[in-house]
Coordinates of C-alpha atoms in Angstrom, one line a residue:
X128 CA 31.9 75.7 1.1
X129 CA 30.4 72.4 -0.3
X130 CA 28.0 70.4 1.7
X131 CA 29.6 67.0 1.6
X132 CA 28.0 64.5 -0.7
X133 CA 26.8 61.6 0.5
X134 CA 27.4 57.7 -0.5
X135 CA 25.8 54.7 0.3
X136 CA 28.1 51.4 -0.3
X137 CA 25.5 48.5 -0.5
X138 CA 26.7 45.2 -1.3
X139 CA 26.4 42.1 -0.6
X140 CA 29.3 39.4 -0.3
X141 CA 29.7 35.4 0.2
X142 CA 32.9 34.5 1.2
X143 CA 34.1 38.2 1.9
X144 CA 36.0 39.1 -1.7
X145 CA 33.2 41.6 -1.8
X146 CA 33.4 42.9 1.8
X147 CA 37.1 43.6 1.0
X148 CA 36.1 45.7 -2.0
X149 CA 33.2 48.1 -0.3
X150 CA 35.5 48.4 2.7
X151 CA 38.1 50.0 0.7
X152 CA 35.4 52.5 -1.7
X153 CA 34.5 53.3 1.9
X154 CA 38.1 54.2 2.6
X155 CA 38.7 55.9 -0.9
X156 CA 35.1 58.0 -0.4
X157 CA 35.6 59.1 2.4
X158 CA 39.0 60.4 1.9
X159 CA 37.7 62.2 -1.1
X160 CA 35.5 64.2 1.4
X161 CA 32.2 61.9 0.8
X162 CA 30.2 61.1 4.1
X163 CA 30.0 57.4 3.7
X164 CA 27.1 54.9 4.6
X165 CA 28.4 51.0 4.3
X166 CA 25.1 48.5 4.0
X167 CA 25.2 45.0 3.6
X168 CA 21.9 43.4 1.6
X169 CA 20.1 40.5 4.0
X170 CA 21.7 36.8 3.9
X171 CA 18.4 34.8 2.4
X172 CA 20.8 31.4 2.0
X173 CA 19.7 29.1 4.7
X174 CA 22.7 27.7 7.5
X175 CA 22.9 24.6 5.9
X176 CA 24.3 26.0 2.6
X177 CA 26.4 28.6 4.8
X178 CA 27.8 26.1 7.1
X179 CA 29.1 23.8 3.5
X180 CA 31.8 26.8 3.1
X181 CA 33.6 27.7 5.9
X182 CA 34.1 30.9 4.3
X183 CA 31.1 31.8 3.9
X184 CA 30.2 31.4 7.6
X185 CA 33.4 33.6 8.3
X186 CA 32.5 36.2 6.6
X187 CA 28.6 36.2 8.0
X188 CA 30.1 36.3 11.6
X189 CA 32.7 39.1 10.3
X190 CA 30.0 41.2 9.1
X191 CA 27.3 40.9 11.6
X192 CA 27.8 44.8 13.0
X193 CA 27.3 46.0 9.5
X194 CA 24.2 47.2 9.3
X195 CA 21.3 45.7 7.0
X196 CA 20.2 47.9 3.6
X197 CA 16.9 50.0 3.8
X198 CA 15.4 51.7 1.4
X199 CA 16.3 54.6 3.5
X200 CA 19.6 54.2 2.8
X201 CA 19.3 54.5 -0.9
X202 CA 17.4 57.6 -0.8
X203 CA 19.3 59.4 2.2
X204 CA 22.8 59.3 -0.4
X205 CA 24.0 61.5 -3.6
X206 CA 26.0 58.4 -4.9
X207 CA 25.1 54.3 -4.2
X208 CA 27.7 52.0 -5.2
X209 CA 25.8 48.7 -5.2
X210 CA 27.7 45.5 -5.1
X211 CA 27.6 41.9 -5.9
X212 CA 29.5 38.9 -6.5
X213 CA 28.9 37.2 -10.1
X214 CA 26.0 34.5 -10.0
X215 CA 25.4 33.2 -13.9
X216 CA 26.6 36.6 -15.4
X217 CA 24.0 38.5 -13.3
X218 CA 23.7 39.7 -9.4
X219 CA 23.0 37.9 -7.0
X220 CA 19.2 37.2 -5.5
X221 CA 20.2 38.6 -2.4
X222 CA 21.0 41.8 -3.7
X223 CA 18.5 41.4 -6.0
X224 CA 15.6 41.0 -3.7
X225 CA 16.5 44.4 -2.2
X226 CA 16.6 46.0 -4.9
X227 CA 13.0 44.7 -5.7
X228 CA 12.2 46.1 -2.1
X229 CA 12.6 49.6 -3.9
X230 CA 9.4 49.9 -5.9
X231 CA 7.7 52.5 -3.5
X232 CA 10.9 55.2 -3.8
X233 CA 11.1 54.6 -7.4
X234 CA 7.5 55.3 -7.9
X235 CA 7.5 58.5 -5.7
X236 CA 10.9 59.8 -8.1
X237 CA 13.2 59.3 -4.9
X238 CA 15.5 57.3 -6.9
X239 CA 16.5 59.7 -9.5
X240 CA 19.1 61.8 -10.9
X241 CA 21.7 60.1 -8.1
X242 CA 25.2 58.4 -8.9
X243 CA 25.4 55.2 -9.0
X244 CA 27.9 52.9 -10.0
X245 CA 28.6 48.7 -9.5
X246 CA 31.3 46.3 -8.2
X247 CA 31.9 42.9 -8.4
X248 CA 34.0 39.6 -8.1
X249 CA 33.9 36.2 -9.8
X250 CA 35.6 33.0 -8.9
X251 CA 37.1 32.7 -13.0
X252 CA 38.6 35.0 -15.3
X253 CA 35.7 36.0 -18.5
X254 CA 33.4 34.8 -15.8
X255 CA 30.6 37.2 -15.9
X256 CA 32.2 40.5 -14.2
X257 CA 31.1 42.7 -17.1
X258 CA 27.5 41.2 -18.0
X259 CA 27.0 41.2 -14.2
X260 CA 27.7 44.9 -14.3
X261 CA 25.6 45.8 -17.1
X262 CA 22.7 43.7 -16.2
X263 CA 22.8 45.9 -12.7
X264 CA 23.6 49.2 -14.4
X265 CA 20.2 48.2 -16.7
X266 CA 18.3 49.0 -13.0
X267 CA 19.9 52.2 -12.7
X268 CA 18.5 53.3 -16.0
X269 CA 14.9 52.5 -14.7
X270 CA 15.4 54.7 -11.5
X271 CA 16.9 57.6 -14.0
X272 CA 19.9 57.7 -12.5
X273 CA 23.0 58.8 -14.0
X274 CA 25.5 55.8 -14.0
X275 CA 28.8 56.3 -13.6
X276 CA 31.5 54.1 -14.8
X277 CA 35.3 54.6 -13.7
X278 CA 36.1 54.1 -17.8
X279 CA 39.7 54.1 -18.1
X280 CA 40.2 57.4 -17.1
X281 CA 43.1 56.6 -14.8
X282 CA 46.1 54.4 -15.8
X283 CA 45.1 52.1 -13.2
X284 CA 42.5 50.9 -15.1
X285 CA 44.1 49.8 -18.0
X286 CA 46.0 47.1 -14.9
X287 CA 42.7 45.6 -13.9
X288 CA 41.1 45.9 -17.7
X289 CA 37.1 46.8 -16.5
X290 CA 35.9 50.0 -17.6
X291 CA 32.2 49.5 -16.0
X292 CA 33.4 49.0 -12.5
X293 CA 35.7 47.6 -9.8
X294 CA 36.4 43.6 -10.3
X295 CA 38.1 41.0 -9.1
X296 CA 39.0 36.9 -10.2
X297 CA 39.3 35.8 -6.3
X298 CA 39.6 31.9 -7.7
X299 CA 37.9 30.3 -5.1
X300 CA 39.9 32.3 -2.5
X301 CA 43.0 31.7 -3.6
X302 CA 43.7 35.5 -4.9
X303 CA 42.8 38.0 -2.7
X304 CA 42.5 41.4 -3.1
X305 CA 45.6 42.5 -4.3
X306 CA 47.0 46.5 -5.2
X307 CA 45.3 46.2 -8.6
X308 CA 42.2 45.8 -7.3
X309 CA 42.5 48.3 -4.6
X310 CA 43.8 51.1 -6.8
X311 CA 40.5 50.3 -9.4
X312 CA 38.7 50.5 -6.5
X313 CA 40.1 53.8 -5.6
X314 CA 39.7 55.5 -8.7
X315 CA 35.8 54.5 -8.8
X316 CA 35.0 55.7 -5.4
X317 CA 36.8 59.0 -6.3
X318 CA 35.3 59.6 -9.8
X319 CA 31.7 58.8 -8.4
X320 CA 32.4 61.4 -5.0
X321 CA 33.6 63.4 -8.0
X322 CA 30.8 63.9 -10.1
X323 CA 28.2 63.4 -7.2
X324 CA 30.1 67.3 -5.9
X325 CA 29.7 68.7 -9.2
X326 CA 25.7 67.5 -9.9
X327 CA 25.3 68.4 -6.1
X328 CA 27.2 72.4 -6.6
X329 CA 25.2 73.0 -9.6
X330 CA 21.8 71.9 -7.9
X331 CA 22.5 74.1 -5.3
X332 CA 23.8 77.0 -7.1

């Protein structure tokens, strides 16, 4: 019998689009067997640009009993799905700045030959999803990881048009997180469990 992989959903979210998204590769990982680790990367905005959006300070008070990232957390898992709303075409410094925490575990190899794979959200259609993506999958390729992208290799994809990772245009809240976005979503989580098992089997075999 397998050992379970192991996933680490680390994200981090503004006004909660992104929230939605890991809470639902939680769901989809888990039901594909995975053992599941959700993570939330450190708020660094001060209150006064938090309190400007109400929600913003919504989503912080909805997601205070999710735990904080370690490093810990990234080397613990088989598969990280890493997170981040669309700031300029690129992540955003809060996830950024724990990434950059990661410089010990890289150097000691820790970060290596894992799954990893990237979601993300962006208040405009063509604004950013896929340069945010590949400037966070450019990260992975300086831990030696092996990314994996959900590609269209379910019809699914060809509905929410991304083949690096799960998106979605939440328009300044007014779209949320519809059955397209779930069902991309759902086909990530289950490719990355999937190809986590098989690296994992043929380690061990």
């Amino acid at each position: 019998m397998s050992t379970p992989v192991k996933v680490s959903v680390i994200y981090y979210s503004a006004t909660g689009t992104g929230t939605e998204i890991a809470n639902t590769l939680v769901a989809e990982a888990e039901a594909a067997g995975a053992e599941v680790r959700l993570r939330r990367a450190p708020e660094l905005a001060p209150d006064a640009a938090i309190d400007s959006n109400p929600a913003w300070r919504a989503n912080v008070e909805a997601t205070k009993s999710i735990p904080e990232a370690t490093p810990e957390d990234v080397v613990w898992a088989d598969a990280v799905l890493f997170g981040s709303p669309t700031r300029f075409g690129n992540i955003a410094s809060q996830l950024k700045q724990f990434i950059d925490t990661l410089g010990g575990q890289w150097a000691q190899g820790q970060l290596a030959d894992k799954v990893y794979s990237g979601f993300t959200s962006s208040s405009t259609a063509h604004g950013g999803q896929e340069s945010t993506l590949l400037a966070l999958y450019n990260t992975f390729h300086h831990f030696g990881g092996i990314v994996v992208a959900p590609g269209y290799t379910d019809g699914a994809k060809f509905a929410d048009g991304n083949p690096y990772g799960t998106s979605h245009v939440d328009a300044q809240g007014a779209n949320k997180i519809d059955d397209v976005t779930r069902a991309a979503a759902a086909v990530q989580a289950k490719r990355v469990v999937a190809v986590a098992q098989a690296l994992k089997n043929g380690a061990n075999a």
